[in-house]
Amino acid sequence: MEDFRRTYQRLCKEGGIDTQESVLAQLDTRTVTGSRRLDLSGQSITVDTCSALGRVLQNDTVFTEIILSDCMLSEEGAKLLLHGLCSNTTVKMLDLKGNNMRGTGAEALGQLLVRNKILRRLVLEWNALGMWEEGFAIFCEGLASNTSLTQLDLRNNQINHQGAAELCIALKRNTTLQELDLRWNNIGLLGGRSLLEAMQQNRTLLKLEMAGNNIPSDTLRAIEQSMNHNTDRQSTLRESRSKTHVLTKEIQLLKDEKGRQFLSLMETIDRQKDEMGRSSRNSSTRLGQLQEALNEQKSAVNSLTAKLQMTEAALALSQQKSHGLGELLTRVKMEKTELREKQSRDIKKEQEESALREAKLLKEVNALSEKNLQLLNKLDETERRCKMQQEQIFELKQELTNTTAELKLRLVQNEERLDTEKRRSKQTLEDMDSLRQKEVDHLTRHQEDSERALQDRILKLEGQRIQLEEELSRVKASLVTERAQAEEELGKVRAQVRLEEQQHLSSLEEKLRAVRQSRDESQNHCTQQKQTVAELLARVGQQSIEMDTLRRRIEELQQELAGKEQEKVAEVARVRVELQEQIGHLQAERTAQGGLKEKIAALEREMKVLSSTHREALLDKESEISSLLERLRIREGEIQRMREDEAQRASFLQNAIHTYVQGSPLAHFSPKK
């Protein structure tokens, strides 16, 4: 690992390339953990870094897995990196997910598959290899000539039916690929048919993912059946290989045992010859030993004959299996005939169902046309209602303008009355008049603000309510402060009146008369002020009561104005809500009519699609029947070949065992001699 890091830094220095800190950090972590996996996912790798990594990976023997997902590799960088991996002899898994690889990247991958003989798994998810037909064709040629790759992931690569055709040509030639993932592409019906045709020739592919490609369910089922046939074929091949391996092991064990017995016999014979030459006294004992050795040899020959009988029994079992396979063939033929009958029945049922569907759809179309006429009549009525409601809205707007004009006239009249009251009042009540003027100004301001707010409230009702509440709180606070000021001024006035009662009695009478006239003019509420002025002759302390009554009257006027404003706002809101409800009903009816129109169009489309799908289904069923017939023929040929192979193997085993037994030295020590 440290050597890899050093060579990477050395090549970067020699080429004048700035080393990326993220890559060095990943290499440092790998040196600490000692992993054989290079994970650079999520790192934005430059072209220079790709060239340096490609040169390092040419002769690298450390990493077995390289993950470069979501690295934003450019076309040139991917080409340099893959060129370096072409001569690598240790990398078995390569992940290039989410790098937007296109034409040149596909060509580089094709060269990698042609030259590299070690790579087992290749992940190319979330790229765009299928956009460029020439580059994808080169990639498919490399896949066809590859003899090591077993897993290939091509999800989300924008592969259309033409790219699927190229891929099918490669699958017909490839003999090692076992898992292929083509989910979420644009293969379609034509691509699915070409893949089905390719699967009839491919014998090694065991897993094929095809979800999200707009392929009909019948073709998908046919592809799954071909996958199941491949798995069955692989399982039978594995069983036959395991059986042949076991038989060869048994034969080898028999050969070893016979060789050991022969060697042991030769050793015993040599020992016996030596003993016979040394002493003739022990000849009898040696003869007995030879007899025992002969008996042992007889038992060994008997054991060999028993093993031969076991092998013959295994051959008989294999013949029984072949007989079972023949029965399976007959069953398959019976199932084929049943399938043909079922398919004919299904086709008849589908034709009847399609006729019933067409009749139902015609009825629904007629009913929908009647509903459409009714909805058109309703539309005319709703348009008339809209016109009436628009006239009512116009009348309401005129009433609003009239009411606002009346309110303005009333405000002008109130201002004039207040001005007359100010003129008539003299020096003693100038402060009070100023306070009243302030209150009137505040009222006018409030009235103008309220008139401005009326237009804003139509658009923002909730915000205006909050503003009105804030304004009311402010008015109350101002009234409280003004009341305190008025009370202070009243105290001053009381003191002045007490000092000047005797001097200004005539002036007070004139003031009282003016105040009475102003009260009479201000909507019958000035009577209280006359009483307070009359009481001022007896006692001046009742002026405070007069001020309180005046303030109450102002508050009542404010309340009346606020109530009128609220009523107007409520009426406007109510009218607006009614108009919005009517508009919503009209819009709902329009949307319902549009939905009905869309349903009618959708039904017409469904009619067309059903007719086209019915035709395609008939064509697909015919193609499936032909494909099933071809598969049955192929299966029968394979079973015939397997029978012949097993018969040849059995005959070869019998001949080999027979020739071995005849040619072995044990034949000289058989009981016949």
XYZ file of C-alpha atoms in Angstrom:
673
model
C 0.000 0.000 0.000
C 2.809 2.384 0.861
C 4.502 1.527 -2.442
C 1.304 2.461 -4.303
C 1.197 5.829 -2.540
C 4.862 6.518 -3.254
C 4.579 5.644 -6.926
C 1.479 7.864 -7.209
C 3.370 10.824 -5.661
C 6.421 10.132 -7.831
C 4.408 10.080 -11.055
C 2.626 13.291 -10.063
C 6.010 14.994 -9.461
C 7.449 13.721 -12.739
C 4.439 14.931 -14.722
C 4.196 18.255 -12.859
C 0.741 17.372 -11.498
C -0.629 18.605 -8.184
C -1.527 15.673 -5.956
C -5.103 15.696 -4.688
C -5.310 15.715 -0.924
C -8.528 13.675 -0.885
C -6.862 10.821 -2.817
C -3.824 10.897 -0.523
C -6.102 10.846 2.518
C -7.889 7.757 1.197
C -4.559 6.055 0.529
C -3.380 6.949 4.057
C -6.484 5.366 5.570
C -5.902 2.248 3.457
C -2.318 1.990 4.748
C -3.643 2.146 8.318
C -6.444 -0.423 7.819
C -4.565 -2.614 5.333
C -7.601 -3.121 3.073
C -7.385 -4.339 -0.533
C -10.186 -1.964 -1.591
C -9.638 1.486 -3.111
C -12.716 3.633 -2.345
C -12.678 7.115 -3.951
C -16.466 7.559 -4.193
C -17.697 11.150 -4.083
C -14.247 12.642 -4.842
C -14.061 15.027 -7.814
C -11.051 13.503 -9.600
C -9.314 15.590 -12.265
C -7.938 14.404 -15.612
C -4.326 14.594 -14.420
C -5.142 12.514 -11.365
C -6.902 9.957 -13.563
C -3.834 9.677 -15.804
C -1.551 9.198 -12.779
C -3.858 6.586 -11.214
C -4.106 4.736 -14.543
C -0.310 4.553 -14.833
C -0.025 3.325 -11.234
C -2.761 0.700 -11.647
C -1.070 -0.824 -14.726
C 1.374 -2.828 -12.588
C -0.454 -2.742 -9.238
C -0.928 -6.024 -7.364
C -2.527 -4.704 -4.157
C -6.109 -3.675 -4.866
C -8.811 -6.152 -5.871
C -11.754 -3.719 -5.731
C -11.888 -0.140 -7.069
C -14.894 2.116 -6.310
C -15.121 5.377 -8.303
C -18.859 6.117 -7.957
C -20.040 9.775 -8.225
C -16.531 11.088 -8.992
C -17.572 13.409 -11.873
C -15.077 11.758 -14.208
C -14.623 13.471 -17.548
C -14.528 11.488 -20.792
C -10.753 11.927 -21.155
C -10.104 11.048 -17.505
C -12.211 7.881 -17.697
C -10.398 6.879 -20.896
C -6.952 7.269 -19.277
C -8.004 5.402 -16.139
C -9.547 2.493 -18.044
C -6.530 2.301 -20.364
C -4.378 1.741 -17.294
C -6.698 -0.967 -15.988
C -6.448 -2.913 -19.264
C -3.130 -4.472 -18.212
C -4.015 -4.904 -14.508
C -4.035 -8.485 -13.201
C -5.573 -8.164 -9.710
C -8.688 -5.941 -9.905
C -11.828 -8.108 -9.901
C -14.511 -5.481 -9.140
C -14.862 -2.005 -10.724
C -17.613 0.486 -9.705
C -18.156 3.505 -12.031
C -21.649 4.477 -10.853
C -22.987 7.999 -11.563
C -20.165 9.406 -13.750
C -22.249 10.357 -16.826
C -20.082 8.278 -19.176
C -21.058 8.473 -22.862
C -19.394 7.717 -26.218
C -15.670 7.719 -25.449
C -16.300 6.132 -22.054
C -18.219 3.288 -23.712
C -15.390 2.756 -26.223
C -12.823 2.661 -23.384
C -14.970 0.134 -21.506
C -15.156 -2.027 -24.630
C -11.345 -2.033 -24.915
C -11.119 -2.895 -21.206
C -13.416 -5.889 -21.631
C -11.398 -7.087 -24.638
C -7.968 -6.817 -22.998
C -8.645 -7.514 -19.299
C -9.053 -11.202 -18.389
C -9.415 -10.851 -14.581
C -12.392 -8.531 -14.035
C -15.414 -10.346 -12.601
C -17.895 -7.572 -11.689
C -18.562 -4.226 -13.430
C -21.043 -1.605 -12.062
C -22.103 1.114 -14.574
C -25.318 2.396 -12.957
C -26.517 5.991 -13.612
C -24.482 6.663 -16.764
C -25.471 7.486 -20.355
C -23.831 4.688 -22.361
C -26.916 4.099 -24.518
C -27.085 7.672 -25.902
C -24.260 7.111 -28.420
C -24.954 4.095 -30.596
C -21.424 3.733 -31.996
C -19.754 3.774 -28.586
C -22.308 1.361 -27.147
C -21.776 -0.970 -30.126
C -18.026 -1.054 -29.349
C -18.858 -1.773 -25.691
C -21.107 -4.671 -26.765
C -18.341 -6.072 -29.015
C -15.981 -6.051 -26.043
C -18.607 -7.800 -23.923
C -19.057 -10.452 -26.615
C -15.336 -11.278 -26.678
C -14.880 -11.131 -22.871
C -14.266 -14.438 -21.064
C -14.051 -13.389 -17.404
C -16.936 -11.027 -16.518
C -19.789 -12.662 -14.549
C -21.772 -9.650 -13.205
C -22.733 -6.503 -15.165
C -24.907 -3.618 -13.875
C -26.355 -1.306 -16.604
C -29.223 0.340 -14.698
C -30.356 3.831 -15.800
C -28.135 4.070 -18.901
C -30.749 5.297 -21.445
C -30.532 2.092 -23.507
C -33.185 1.979 -26.239
C -34.329 -0.927 -28.423
C -31.354 -0.461 -30.811
C -28.891 -0.688 -27.929
C -30.771 -3.755 -26.703
C -30.309 -5.333 -30.149
C -26.527 -4.735 -29.956
C -26.514 -6.160 -26.445
C -28.386 -9.246 -27.659
C -25.737 -9.877 -30.325
C -23.118 -9.767 -27.573
C -25.116 -12.117 -25.320
C -25.354 -14.671 -28.129
C -21.541 -14.823 -28.284
C -20.713 -14.416 -24.574
C -20.255 -17.618 -22.553
C -19.321 -16.380 -19.055
C -21.798 -13.650 -18.010
C -24.198 -14.925 -15.331
C -25.945 -11.778 -13.943
C -27.151 -8.777 -15.983
C -29.137 -5.808 -14.586
C -30.993 -3.669 -17.196
C -33.584 -1.982 -14.963
C -34.938 1.513 -15.648
C -33.926 1.895 -19.311
C -35.961 2.483 -22.506
C -35.782 -0.992 -24.071
C -39.486 -1.306 -24.934
C -41.331 -4.068 -26.784
C -38.833 -4.521 -29.656
C -35.875 -4.691 -27.285
C -37.700 -7.239 -25.131
C -38.354 -9.462 -28.140
C -34.719 -9.267 -29.227
C -33.610 -10.169 -25.692
C -35.987 -13.121 -25.725
C -34.480 -14.262 -29.025
C -30.974 -13.909 -27.573
C -31.890 -15.916 -24.481
C -32.857 -18.851 -26.685
C -29.183 -19.115 -27.719
C -27.448 -18.056 -24.497
C -26.832 -20.912 -22.048
C -24.885 -19.188 -19.237
C -26.974 -16.160 -18.158
C -28.815 -17.062 -14.931
C -30.205 -13.713 -13.688
C -31.638 -10.895 -15.816
C -33.382 -7.843 -14.223
C -35.742 -6.005 -16.630
C -38.052 -3.850 -14.452
C -38.971 -0.322 -15.595
C -38.437 -0.838 -19.354
C -42.030 -0.750 -20.671
C -41.808 -4.413 -21.668
C -45.046 -6.460 -21.786
C -45.570 -8.994 -19.064
C -45.736 -11.956 -21.457
C -42.242 -11.286 -22.832
C -40.953 -10.876 -19.281
C -42.460 -14.232 -18.357
C -40.900 -15.822 -21.428
C -37.505 -14.377 -20.452
C -37.960 -15.747 -16.920
C -38.748 -19.177 -18.374
C -35.559 -19.092 -20.426
C -33.684 -18.104 -17.245
C -35.223 -21.085 -15.469
C -34.171 -23.343 -18.351
C -30.609 -22.030 -18.053
C -30.596 -22.647 -14.298
C -31.937 -26.170 -14.811
C -29.324 -26.789 -17.471
C -26.559 -25.513 -15.195
C -27.817 -27.652 -12.313
C -27.893 -30.775 -14.521
C -24.406 -30.018 -15.814
C -23.165 -29.568 -12.248
C -24.745 -32.850 -11.187
C -23.255 -34.694 -14.153
C -19.862 -33.140 -13.457
C -20.073 -34.075 -9.795
C -21.083 -37.621 -10.709
C -18.231 -37.981 -13.209
C -15.856 -36.524 -10.627
C -17.047 -39.034 -8.020
C -16.747 -41.916 -10.494
C -13.246 -40.869 -11.520
C -12.297 -40.640 -7.834
C -13.655 -44.124 -7.213
C -11.806 -45.494 -10.236
C -8.604 -43.821 -9.060
C -9.092 -45.269 -5.584
C -9.607 -48.710 -7.109
C -6.449 -48.293 -9.163
C -4.503 -47.178 -6.083
C -5.800 -50.087 -4.020
C -4.943 -52.568 -6.775
C -1.483 -51.085 -7.127
C -0.934 -51.269 -3.370
C -2.138 -54.872 -3.290
C 0.078 -55.737 -6.239
C 3.089 -54.132 -4.593
C 2.349 -55.834 -1.315
C 1.999 -59.164 -3.155
C 5.287 -58.618 -4.955
C 6.998 -57.777 -1.681
C 5.576 -60.860 -0.024
C 6.623 -63.021 -2.981
C 10.181 -61.618 -2.834
C 10.336 -62.226 0.864
C 9.069 -65.775 0.378
C 11.689 -66.437 -2.324
C 14.430 -65.141 -0.029
C 13.196 -67.259 2.812
C 13.003 -70.368 0.552
C 16.612 -69.815 -0.591
C 17.864 -69.339 2.963
C 16.328 -72.387 4.501
C 14.361 -75.312 3.169
C 13.256 -76.139 6.711
C 10.715 -73.410 6.804
C 9.233 -74.324 3.388
C 6.071 -75.724 4.948
C 5.544 -72.619 6.973
C 6.244 -70.504 3.922
C 3.751 -72.561 1.868
C 1.165 -71.913 4.556
C 1.968 -68.223 4.398
C 1.650 -68.331 0.600
C -1.688 -70.068 0.975
C -2.808 -67.353 3.347
C -1.571 -64.724 0.886
C -3.515 -66.454 -1.883
C -6.615 -66.439 0.311
C -6.128 -62.722 0.928
C -5.776 -62.175 -2.807
C -8.967 -64.127 -3.371
C -10.758 -61.932 -0.855
C -9.334 -58.836 -2.589
C -10.530 -60.135 -5.961
C -13.924 -60.811 -4.433
C -14.029 -57.247 -3.095
C -13.109 -55.957 -6.558
C -15.907 -58.011 -8.100
C -18.282 -56.574 -5.489
C -17.168 -53.049 -6.432
C -17.709 -53.915 -10.084
C -21.203 -55.019 -9.208
C -21.719 -51.691 -7.418
C -20.592 -49.779 -10.507
C -22.946 -51.888 -12.640
C -25.758 -50.993 -10.224
C -24.834 -47.291 -10.588
C -24.979 -47.736 -14.360
C -28.394 -49.349 -14.001
C -29.495 -46.335 -11.919
C -28.236 -44.005 -14.628
C -30.226 -46.017 -17.178
C -33.286 -45.710 -14.949
C -32.702 -41.945 -14.811
C -32.507 -41.816 -18.581
C -35.766 -43.768 -18.690
C -37.227 -41.179 -16.265
C -36.040 -38.428 -18.554
C -37.870 -40.131 -21.419
C -41.021 -40.204 -19.316
C -40.472 -36.512 -18.580
C -40.249 -35.947 -22.331
C -43.594 -37.627 -22.834
C -45.050 -35.546 -20.024
C -43.642 -32.396 -21.618
C -45.278 -33.365 -24.892
C -48.601 -33.904 -23.140
C -48.207 -30.524 -21.404
C -47.407 -28.972 -24.789
C -50.668 -30.252 -26.223
C -52.540 -29.065 -23.127
C -50.891 -25.657 -23.449
C -51.984 -25.433 -27.067
C -55.562 -26.248 -26.099
C -55.467 -23.743 -23.227
C -54.051 -21.045 -25.497
C -56.799 -21.648 -28.062
C -59.385 -21.436 -25.275
C -57.786 -18.275 -23.881
C -57.746 -16.671 -27.335
C -61.453 -17.442 -27.772
C -62.224 -16.044 -24.316
C -60.195 -12.925 -25.005
C -62.039 -12.399 -28.289
C -65.397 -12.724 -26.518
C -64.257 -10.422 -23.708
C -62.986 -7.854 -26.219
C -66.376 -7.903 -27.987
C -68.146 -7.391 -24.638
C -65.729 -4.585 -23.752
C -66.358 -2.878 -27.076
C -70.131 -3.038 -26.487
C -69.722 -1.656 -22.960
C -67.449 1.102 -24.186
C -69.964 2.081 -26.891
C -72.678 2.280 -24.246
C -70.429 4.379 -22.000
C -69.583 6.687 -24.911
C -73.289 7.229 -25.632
C -74.002 7.894 -21.955
C -71.067 10.286 -21.766
C -72.282 12.141 -24.859
C -75.682 12.607 -23.182
C -73.973 13.793 -20.010
C -71.907 16.181 -22.112
C -75.097 17.707 -23.548
C -76.529 18.088 -20.056
C -73.318 19.710 -18.864
C -73.403 22.124 -21.808
C -76.915 23.178 -20.761
C -75.682 23.598 -17.203
C -72.812 25.710 -18.510
C -75.255 28.049 -20.241
C -77.259 28.385 -17.039
C -74.117 29.031 -14.994
C -72.979 31.688 -17.469
C -76.352 33.406 -17.101
C -75.981 33.241 -13.331
C -72.482 34.706 -13.638
C -73.875 37.637 -15.600
C -76.576 38.253 -12.965
C -73.999 38.043 -10.182
C -71.708 40.464 -12.002
C -74.610 42.944 -12.230
C -75.238 42.489 -8.518
C -71.528 43.094 -7.822
C -71.688 46.291 -9.863
C -74.735 47.461 -7.879
C -72.979 46.640 -4.600
C -69.944 48.647 -5.701
C -72.216 51.633 -6.475
C -73.828 51.309 -3.039
C -70.339 51.227 -1.466
C -69.396 54.445 -3.283
C -72.660 56.117 -2.206
C -72.155 55.109 1.433
C -68.562 56.381 1.403
C -69.787 59.724 -0.062
C -72.459 59.992 2.634
C -69.889 59.298 5.323
C -67.646 62.005 3.935
C -70.574 64.500 3.930
C -71.351 63.616 7.524
C -67.723 64.134 8.452
C -67.771 67.567 6.800
C -70.944 68.513 8.659
C -69.491 67.362 11.957
C -66.340 69.382 11.302
C -68.432 72.505 10.545
C -70.466 72.040 13.717
C -67.345 71.632 15.763
C -65.868 74.752 14.153
C -69.002 76.756 15.095
C -68.736 75.449 18.651
C -65.100 76.527 18.789
C -65.934 80.026 17.516
C -68.731 80.511 20.059
C -66.659 79.364 23.008
C -64.410 82.035 24.518
C -61.289 82.359 26.613
C -62.430 80.197 29.549
C -63.221 77.235 27.250
C -60.397 77.723 24.697
C -58.396 74.902 26.225
C -61.448 72.634 26.177
C -62.141 73.634 22.555
C -58.559 72.821 21.658
C -58.975 69.409 23.265
C -62.230 68.898 21.346
C -60.500 70.002 18.145
C -57.787 67.448 18.785
C -60.417 64.787 19.335
C -62.235 65.815 16.134
C -58.946 65.765 14.199
C -58.260 62.351 15.597
C -61.743 61.268 14.541
C -61.227 62.654 11.030
C -57.883 60.909 10.800
C -59.445 57.742 12.054
C -62.286 58.127 9.539
C -59.811 58.688 6.667
C -57.746 55.713 7.805
C -60.902 53.633 7.977
C -61.905 54.719 4.443
C -58.485 53.803 3.152
C -58.621 50.547 5.062
C -61.960 49.635 3.428
C -60.250 49.181 0.078
C -57.376 47.271 1.660
C -59.695 45.092 3.710
C -61.284 43.659 0.590
C -57.907 42.037 -0.178
C -56.514 41.554 3.362
C -59.362 41.031 5.877
C -57.382 39.437 8.641
C -54.603 42.038 8.592
C -57.149 44.905 8.679
C -58.886 43.440 11.717
C -55.593 43.350 13.571
C -54.836 46.946 12.517
C -58.304 48.111 13.630
C -57.825 46.507 17.033
C -54.465 48.242 17.393
C -56.002 51.578 16.363
C -58.856 51.158 18.859
C -56.366 50.480 21.654
C -54.422 53.584 20.637
C -57.630 55.717 20.608
C -58.573 54.468 24.047
C -55.121 55.338 25.368
C -55.290 58.800 23.766
C -58.762 59.332 25.246
C -57.497 58.384 28.693
C -54.588 60.834 28.378
C -56.889 63.556 27.049
C -59.294 62.944 29.894
C -56.509 63.416 32.405
C -55.459 66.633 30.670
C -59.071 67.824 30.582
C -59.448 67.156 34.291
C -56.332 69.190 34.988
C -57.614 71.994 32.809
C -61.006 71.797 34.503
C -59.333 72.292 37.865
C -57.645 75.382 36.503
C -60.945 76.612 35.060
C -62.684 76.031 38.388
C -60.144 78.173 40.166
C -60.472 80.920 37.582
C -64.289 80.715 37.675
C -64.360 80.984 41.469
C -62.225 84.140 41.291
C -64.247 85.666 38.453
C -67.805 84.579 39.341
C -68.968 88.028 40.360
C -67.187 89.834 37.506
C -68.177 87.566 34.596
C -71.772 86.501 35.332
C -73.018 88.148 32.141
C -70.248 86.525 30.087
C -71.109 83.138 31.579
C -74.786 83.582 30.593
C -73.758 84.320 27.001
C -71.437 81.340 27.047
C -74.235 79.177 28.357
C -76.562 80.307 25.556
C -73.887 79.558 22.916
C -73.227 76.177 24.460
C -76.979 75.387 24.463
C -77.249 76.286 20.763
C -74.229 74.053 19.940
C -75.757 71.198 21.938
C -79.082 71.526 20.075
C -77.233 71.375 16.753
C -75.158 68.294 17.708
C -77.947 65.672 17.476
C -79.904 66.316 20.729
C -76.910 65.416 22.867
C -76.048 69.004 23.807
C -78.926 69.129 26.350
C -76.593 67.569 28.844
C -74.141 70.399 28.200
C -76.940 73.031 28.814
C -77.738 71.354 32.127
C -74.077 71.387 33.067
C -73.832 75.091 32.057
C -77.011 75.875 34.110
C -75.508 74.036 37.035
C -72.300 76.028 36.634
C -74.318 79.085 37.920
C -75.029 77.160 41.123
C -71.922 75.128 41.300
C -68.971 75.051 38.959
C -67.973 71.557 39.996
C -70.476 70.004 37.581
C -68.316 71.024 34.587
C -66.454 67.797 34.981
C -69.754 65.894 34.490
C -70.357 67.914 31.321
C -66.942 66.950 29.991
C -67.634 63.292 30.781
C -70.950 63.388 28.896
C -69.259 64.992 25.890
C -66.567 62.303 25.890
C -69.213 59.610 26.152
C -70.978 61.080 23.158
C -67.710 61.065 21.189
C -67.127 57.456 22.177
C -70.662 56.547 21.106
C -70.079 58.240 17.754
C -66.824 56.348 17.386
C -68.583 53.115 18.283
C -71.347 53.869 15.796
C -68.765 54.575 13.091
C -66.855 51.417 13.991
C -70.101 49.388 13.959
C -71.036 50.791 10.558
C -67.558 50.042 9.262
C -67.725 46.518 10.648
C -71.161 46.020 9.112
C -69.869 47.234 5.756
C -66.808 45.004 6.036
C -69.007 42.044 7.012
C -71.373 42.720 4.108
C -68.456 43.053 1.672
C -66.864 39.892 3.069
C -70.174 38.026 2.886
C -70.744 39.166 -0.707
C -67.187 38.295 -1.574
C -67.502 34.856 0.027
C -70.735 34.231 -1.882
C -69.094 35.337 -5.125
C -66.064 33.154 -4.430
C -68.351 30.199 -3.690
C -70.278 30.763 -6.909
C -67.038 31.174 -8.851
C -65.734 27.992 -7.201
C -68.897 26.123 -8.188
C -68.530 27.394 -11.751
C -64.883 26.423 -11.852
C -65.729 22.998 -10.401
C -68.371 22.510 -13.048
C -65.916 23.602 -15.733
C -63.269 21.258 -14.388
C -65.857 18.476 -14.231
C -66.766 19.153 -17.844
C -63.089 19.189 -18.806
C -62.610 15.945 -16.876
C -65.510 14.391 -18.756
C -64.004 15.519 -22.036
C -60.674 14.054 -20.988
C -62.414 10.826 -19.955
C -64.103 10.641 -23.360
C -60.752 11.170 -25.076
C -59.123 8.649 -22.726
C -61.838 6.117 -23.487
C -61.296 6.596 -27.198
C -57.574 6.159 -26.662
C -58.212 3.067 -24.586
C -60.368 1.699 -27.378
C -57.510 2.196 -29.811
C -54.936 0.836 -27.350
C -57.098 -2.194 -26.572
C -57.494 -2.979 -30.249
C -53.745 -2.567 -30.830
C -52.863 -4.554 -27.686
C -55.284 -7.263 -28.731
C -53.579 -7.549 -32.081
C -50.148 -7.483 -30.472
C -51.266 -10.088 -27.929
C -52.388 -12.377 -30.723
C -49.067 -11.900 -32.503
C -47.153 -12.443 -29.248
C -49.148 -15.590 -28.478
C -48.345 -16.963 -31.916
C -44.670 -16.108 -31.428
C -44.775 -17.734 -27.970
C -46.299 -20.886 -29.427
C -43.569 -21.047 -32.068
C -40.891 -20.339 -29.448
C -42.307 -23.054 -27.156
C -42.251 -25.522 -30.023
C -38.643 -24.623 -30.787
C -37.766 -24.963 -27.085
C -39.385 -28.377 -26.950
C -37.388 -29.454 -29.967
C -34.206 -28.102 -28.413
C -35.039 -29.815 -25.101
C -35.671 -33.109 -26.828
C -32.359 -32.798 -28.672
C -30.544 -32.010 -25.407
C -32.140 -34.953 -23.606
C -31.214 -37.227 -26.527
C -27.644 -35.933 -26.368
C -27.527 -36.479 -22.596
C -28.779 -40.036 -23.048
C -26.155 -40.750 -25.669
C -23.436 -39.154 -23.526
C -24.429 -41.192 -20.464
C -24.613 -44.381 -22.513
C -21.164 -43.673 -24.001
C -19.758 -42.899 -20.526
C -21.237 -46.122 -19.126
C -19.833 -48.180 -21.993
C -16.458 -46.454 -21.612
C -16.431 -47.185 -17.890
C -17.359 -50.829 -18.423
C -14.690 -51.276 -21.113
C -12.106 -49.488 -19.008
C -12.847 -51.589 -15.924
C -12.894 -54.776 -17.979
C -9.637 -53.975 -19.759
C -8.063 -52.892 -16.480
C -9.073 -56.105 -14.744
C -7.852 -58.205 -17.669
C -4.574 -56.339 -18.058
C -3.777 -56.081 -14.344
C -1.224 -58.496 -12.782
C -3.956 -59.796 -10.478
C -5.176 -61.900 -13.397
C -2.112 -64.166 -12.944
C -3.077 -64.802 -9.320
C -6.728 -65.548 -10.026
C -8.258 -68.844 -8.752
C -8.475 -70.201 -12.309
C -4.724 -70.706 -12.335
